[in-house]
Coordinates of C-alpha atoms and ligand atoms in Angstrom, one line a residue:
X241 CA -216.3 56.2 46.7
X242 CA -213.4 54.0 46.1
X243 CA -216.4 50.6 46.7
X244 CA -218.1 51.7 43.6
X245 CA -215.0 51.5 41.9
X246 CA -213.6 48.3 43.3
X247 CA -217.0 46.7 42.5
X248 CA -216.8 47.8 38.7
X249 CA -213.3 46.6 38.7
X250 CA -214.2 43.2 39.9
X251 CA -217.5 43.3 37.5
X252 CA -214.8 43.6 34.9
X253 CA -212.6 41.1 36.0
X254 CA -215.4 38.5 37.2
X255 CA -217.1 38.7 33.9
X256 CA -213.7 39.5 31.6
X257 CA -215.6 42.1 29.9
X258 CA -212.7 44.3 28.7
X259 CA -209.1 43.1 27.1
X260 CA -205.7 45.7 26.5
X261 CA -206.8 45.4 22.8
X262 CA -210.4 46.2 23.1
X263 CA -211.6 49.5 21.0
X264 CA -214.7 50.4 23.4
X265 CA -217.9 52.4 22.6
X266 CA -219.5 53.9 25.5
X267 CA -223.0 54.8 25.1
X268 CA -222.9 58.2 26.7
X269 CA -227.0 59.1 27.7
X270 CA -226.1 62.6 29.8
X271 CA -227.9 60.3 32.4
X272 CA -225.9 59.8 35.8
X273 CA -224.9 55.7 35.2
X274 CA -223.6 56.4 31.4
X275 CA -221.5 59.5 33.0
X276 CA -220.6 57.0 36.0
X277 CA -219.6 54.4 33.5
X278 CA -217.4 56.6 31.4
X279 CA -215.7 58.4 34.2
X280 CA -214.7 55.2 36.0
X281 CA -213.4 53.2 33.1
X282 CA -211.5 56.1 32.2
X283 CA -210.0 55.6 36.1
X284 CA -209.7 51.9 35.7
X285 CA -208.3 51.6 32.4
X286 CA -207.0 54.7 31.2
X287 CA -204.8 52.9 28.4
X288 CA -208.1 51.6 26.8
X289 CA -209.1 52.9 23.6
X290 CA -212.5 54.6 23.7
X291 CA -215.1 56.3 21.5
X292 CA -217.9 57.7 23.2
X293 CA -221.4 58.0 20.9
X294 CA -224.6 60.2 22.3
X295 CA -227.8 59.4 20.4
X296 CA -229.8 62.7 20.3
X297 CA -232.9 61.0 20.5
X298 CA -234.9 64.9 19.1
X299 CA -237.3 64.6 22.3
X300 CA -238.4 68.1 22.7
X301 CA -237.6 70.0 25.9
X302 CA -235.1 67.6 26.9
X303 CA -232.5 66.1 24.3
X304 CA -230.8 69.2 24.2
X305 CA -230.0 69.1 28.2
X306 CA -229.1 65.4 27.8
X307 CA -226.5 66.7 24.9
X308 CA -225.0 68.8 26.3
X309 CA -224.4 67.2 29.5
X310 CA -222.7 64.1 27.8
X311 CA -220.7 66.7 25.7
X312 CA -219.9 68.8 29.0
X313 CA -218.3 65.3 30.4
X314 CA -216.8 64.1 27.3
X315 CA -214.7 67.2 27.4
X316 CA -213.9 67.4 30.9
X317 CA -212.8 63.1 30.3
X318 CA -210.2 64.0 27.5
X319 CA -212.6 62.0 25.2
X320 CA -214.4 62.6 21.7
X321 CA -217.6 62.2 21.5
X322 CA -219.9 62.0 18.5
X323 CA -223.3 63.2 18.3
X324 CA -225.5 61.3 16.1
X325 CA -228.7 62.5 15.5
X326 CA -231.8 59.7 15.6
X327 CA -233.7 62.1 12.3
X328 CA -230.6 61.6 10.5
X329 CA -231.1 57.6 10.5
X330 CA -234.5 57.2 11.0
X331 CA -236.1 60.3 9.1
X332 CA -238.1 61.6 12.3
X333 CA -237.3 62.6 16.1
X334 CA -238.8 60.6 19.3
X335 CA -241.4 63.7 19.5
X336 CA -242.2 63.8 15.9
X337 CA -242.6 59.9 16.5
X338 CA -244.5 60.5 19.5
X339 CA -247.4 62.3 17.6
X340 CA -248.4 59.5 15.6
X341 CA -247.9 56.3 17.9
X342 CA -249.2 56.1 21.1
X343 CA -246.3 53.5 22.0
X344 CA -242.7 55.2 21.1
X345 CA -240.3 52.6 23.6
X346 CA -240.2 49.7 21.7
X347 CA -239.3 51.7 18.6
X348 CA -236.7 54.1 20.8
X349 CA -235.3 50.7 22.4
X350 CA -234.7 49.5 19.3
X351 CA -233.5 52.1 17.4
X352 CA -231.1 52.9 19.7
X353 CA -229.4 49.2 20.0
X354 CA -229.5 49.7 16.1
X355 CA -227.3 52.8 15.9
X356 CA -224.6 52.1 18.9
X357 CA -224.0 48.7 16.8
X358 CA -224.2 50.4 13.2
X359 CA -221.4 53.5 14.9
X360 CA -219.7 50.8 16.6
X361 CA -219.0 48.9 13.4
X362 CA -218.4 51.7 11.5
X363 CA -215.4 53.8 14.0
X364 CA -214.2 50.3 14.0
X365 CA -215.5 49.1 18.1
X366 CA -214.7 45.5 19.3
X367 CA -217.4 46.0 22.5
X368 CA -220.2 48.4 23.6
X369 CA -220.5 49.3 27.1
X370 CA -223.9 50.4 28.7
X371 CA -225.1 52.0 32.0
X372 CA -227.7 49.3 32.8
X373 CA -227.3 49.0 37.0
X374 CA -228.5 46.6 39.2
X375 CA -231.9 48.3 39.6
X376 CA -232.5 48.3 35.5
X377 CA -231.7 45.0 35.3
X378 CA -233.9 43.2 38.4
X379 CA -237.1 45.6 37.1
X380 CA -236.7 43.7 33.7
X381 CA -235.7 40.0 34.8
X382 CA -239.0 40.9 37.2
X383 CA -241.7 40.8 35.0
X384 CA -239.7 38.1 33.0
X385 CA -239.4 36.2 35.9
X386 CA -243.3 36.7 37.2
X387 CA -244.4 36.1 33.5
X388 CA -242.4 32.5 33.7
X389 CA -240.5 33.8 30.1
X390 CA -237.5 32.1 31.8
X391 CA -235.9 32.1 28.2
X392 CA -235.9 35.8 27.9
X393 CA -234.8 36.2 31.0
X394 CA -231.6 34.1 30.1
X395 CA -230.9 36.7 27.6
X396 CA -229.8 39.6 30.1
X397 CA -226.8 38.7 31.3
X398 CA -223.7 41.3 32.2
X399 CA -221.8 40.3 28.8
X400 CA -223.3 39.7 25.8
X401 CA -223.2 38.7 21.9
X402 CA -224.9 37.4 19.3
X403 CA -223.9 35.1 16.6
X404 CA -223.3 37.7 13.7
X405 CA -220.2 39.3 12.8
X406 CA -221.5 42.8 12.5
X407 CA -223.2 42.3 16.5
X408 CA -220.4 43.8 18.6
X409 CA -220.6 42.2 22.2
X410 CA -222.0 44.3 24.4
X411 CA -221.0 44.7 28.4
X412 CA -222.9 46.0 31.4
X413 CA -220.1 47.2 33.6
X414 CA -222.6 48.8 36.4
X415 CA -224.7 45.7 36.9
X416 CA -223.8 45.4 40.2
X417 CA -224.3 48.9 41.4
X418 CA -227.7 50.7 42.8
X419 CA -229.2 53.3 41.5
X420 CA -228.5 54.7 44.6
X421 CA -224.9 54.2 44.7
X422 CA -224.6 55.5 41.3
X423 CA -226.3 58.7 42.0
X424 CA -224.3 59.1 45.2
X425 CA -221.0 58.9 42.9
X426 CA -221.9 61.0 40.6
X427 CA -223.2 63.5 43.2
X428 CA -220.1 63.4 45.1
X429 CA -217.8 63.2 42.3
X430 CA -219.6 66.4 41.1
X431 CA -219.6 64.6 37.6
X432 CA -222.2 66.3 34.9
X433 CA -225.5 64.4 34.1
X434 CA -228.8 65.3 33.5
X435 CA -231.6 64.3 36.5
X436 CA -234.3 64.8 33.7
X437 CA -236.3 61.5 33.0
X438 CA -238.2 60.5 29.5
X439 CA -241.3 61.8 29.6
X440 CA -242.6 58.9 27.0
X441 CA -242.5 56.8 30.1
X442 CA -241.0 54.0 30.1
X443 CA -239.0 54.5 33.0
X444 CA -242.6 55.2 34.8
X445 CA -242.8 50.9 34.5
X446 CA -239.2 50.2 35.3
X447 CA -239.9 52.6 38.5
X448 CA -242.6 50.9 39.7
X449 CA -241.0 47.3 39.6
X450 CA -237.9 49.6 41.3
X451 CA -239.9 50.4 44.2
X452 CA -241.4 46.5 44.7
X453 CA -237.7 45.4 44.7
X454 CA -236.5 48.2 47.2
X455 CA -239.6 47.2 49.0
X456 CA -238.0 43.5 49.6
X457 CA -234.4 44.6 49.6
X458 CA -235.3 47.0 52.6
X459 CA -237.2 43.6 54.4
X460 CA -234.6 41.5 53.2
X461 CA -231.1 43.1 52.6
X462 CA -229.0 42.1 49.9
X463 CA -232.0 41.0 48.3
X464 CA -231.0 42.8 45.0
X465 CA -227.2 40.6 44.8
X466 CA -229.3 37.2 45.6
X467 CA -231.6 37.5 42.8
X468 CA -228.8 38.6 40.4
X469 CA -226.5 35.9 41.4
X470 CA -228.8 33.2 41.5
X471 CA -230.3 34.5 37.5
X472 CA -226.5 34.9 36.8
X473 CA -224.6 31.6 38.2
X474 CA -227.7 29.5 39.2
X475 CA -230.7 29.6 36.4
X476 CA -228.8 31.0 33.6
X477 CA -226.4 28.0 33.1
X478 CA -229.4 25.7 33.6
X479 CA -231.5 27.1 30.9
X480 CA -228.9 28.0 28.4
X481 CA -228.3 24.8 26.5
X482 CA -232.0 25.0 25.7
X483 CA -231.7 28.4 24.3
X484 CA -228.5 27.6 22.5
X485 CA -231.0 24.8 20.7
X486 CA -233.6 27.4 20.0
X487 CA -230.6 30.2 19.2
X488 CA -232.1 32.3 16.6
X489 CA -230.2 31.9 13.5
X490 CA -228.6 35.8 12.4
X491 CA -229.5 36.5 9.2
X492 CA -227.8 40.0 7.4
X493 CA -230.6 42.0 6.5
X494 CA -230.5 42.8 2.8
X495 CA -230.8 46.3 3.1
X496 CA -228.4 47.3 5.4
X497 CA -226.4 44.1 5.9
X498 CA -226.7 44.8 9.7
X499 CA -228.1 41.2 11.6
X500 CA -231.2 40.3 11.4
X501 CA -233.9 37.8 12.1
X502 CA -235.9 37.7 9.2
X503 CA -235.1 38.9 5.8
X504 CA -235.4 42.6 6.7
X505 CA -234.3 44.0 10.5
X506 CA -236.2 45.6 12.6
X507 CA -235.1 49.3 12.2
X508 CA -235.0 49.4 8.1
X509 CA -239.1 47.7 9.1
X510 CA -239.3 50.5 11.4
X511 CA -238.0 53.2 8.7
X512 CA -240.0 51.8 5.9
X513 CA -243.2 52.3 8.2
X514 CA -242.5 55.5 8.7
X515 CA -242.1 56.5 5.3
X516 CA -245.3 55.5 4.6
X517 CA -247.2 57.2 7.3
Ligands
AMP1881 P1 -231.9 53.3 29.5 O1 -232.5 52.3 28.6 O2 -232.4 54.7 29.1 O3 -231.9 53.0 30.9 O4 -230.4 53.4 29.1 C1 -229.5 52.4 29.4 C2 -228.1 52.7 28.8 O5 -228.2 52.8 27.4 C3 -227.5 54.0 29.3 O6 -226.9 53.9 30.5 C4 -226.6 54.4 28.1 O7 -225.4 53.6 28.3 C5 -227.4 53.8 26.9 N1 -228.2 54.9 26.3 C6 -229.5 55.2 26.6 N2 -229.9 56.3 25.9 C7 -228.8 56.7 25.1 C8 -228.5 57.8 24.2 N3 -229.5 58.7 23.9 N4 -227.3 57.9 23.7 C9 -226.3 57.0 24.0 N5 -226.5 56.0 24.8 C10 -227.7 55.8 25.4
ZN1882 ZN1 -231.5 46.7 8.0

């Protein structure tokens, strides 16, 4: 298992996602690639400073499993990890959500990006870290790609940040590893995780862009690394300078003060909604 973590390290280095002086939230699911990700930047930079966050998202039947297996590998890691609960910030749970809009993703997506920045800012982070893999990635740039939003596609890239000071970069240190290999480390490394997927769906989608892609990789092998590298190194830097002309000018949001396009950001939109029913 030491190639999984030879390619993170080099993800790390290749990208310089992580400095000696970095303060690092690590968005802890209880899914196998967060536990993988936490687990093997403890191994690769154990000096780091780290605070692990778990969003209990309140979907019925299966938050509580997800909880506890983040808190069952937080503990066996040496780390803290704080529990934040989506009710508490948005005044309803993913089920309660769930009843009254056929569409809960977005919303969930959103939210969630909301509260590992708003946590990150507030215990003081300089970067988030994510699980997103290889397979996550491709099944997004895939429809982006086959929809010719080359300009969205741009966006997902292993490090990012926006231009706001309360947007903490944000670093994919798994991008280059299957789903696959990741479940084979965590198996192997006997690391706790929860196999349990959303039963909202979304990852019903992602999956069936994931089996198109395995479909090619297993025709064409190292399919997967070509059409990362050639997004990453090849169209990416082509296309940039025509996003950096478009770039989206960060607002604070007068609420919260957290960035925002317009006047008001998404999640205080998303909140105020709510409220009203
Ligand atoms: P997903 O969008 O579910 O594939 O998740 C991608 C990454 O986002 C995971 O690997 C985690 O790092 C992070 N993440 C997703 N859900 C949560 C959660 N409930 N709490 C904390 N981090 C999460
Ligand atoms: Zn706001």
């Amino acid at each position: 298992m030491k190639f999984v973590e030879r390619k993170v390290e080099r993800t790390l280095r290749e990208y310089d996602m992580i400095e000696r002086s970095d303060k690092l939230l690590v968005a802890l699911s209880g899914g196998k690639d967060s536990s993988a990700l936490l687990h093997i930047i403890k191994g690769l930079a154990p000096d780091i400073k780290l605070i692990c966050l778990h969003i209990d998202l309140g979907v019925e039947g299966f938050s509580e499993q997800w909880r506890h297996k983040a808190e069952e590998l937080a503990s066996q890691e040496g780390v803290e990890l704080e529990v934040v609960k989506l009710k508490d910030l948005l005044g309803c749970t993913m089920s309660e959500l769930a009843l009254r809009h056929r569409k809960v993703c977005s919303p969930c997506g959103l939210a969630r990006r909301y509260i590992l920045n708003y946590y990150g800012n507030l215990r003081g982070a300089t970067k988030i870290a994510t699980g997103h893999n290889l397979d996550d990635v491709l099944a997004v740039l895939w429809d982006l790609y086959v929809a010719g939003d080359l300009l969205e596609a741009v966006k997902l890239q292993p490090a990012t940040r926006l231009m706001h000071p309360k947007a903490l970069p944000r670093i994919k240190p798994l991008i280059e590893l299957t789903d696959f290999e990741l479940k084979a480390y965590v198996d192997i490394k006997a690391l706790p995780y929860s196999p349990a997927r959303c039963p909202f769906g979304r990852e019903s989608k992602l999956n069936k862009r994931k089996k198109i892609i395995d479909a090619i990789e297993s025709m064409r092998p190292s399919f997967k690394h070509t059409f990362l590298k050639a997004h990453i190194k090849r169209v990416s830097p082509l296309l940039s300078p025509l996003l950096s002309s478009r770039a989206t000018d960060w607002k604070s949001c007068t609420r919260c003060g957290m960035p925002s396009k317009g006047e008001v950001c998404g999640m205080c939109q998303l909140k105020e909604h709510l409220k009203k029913g």
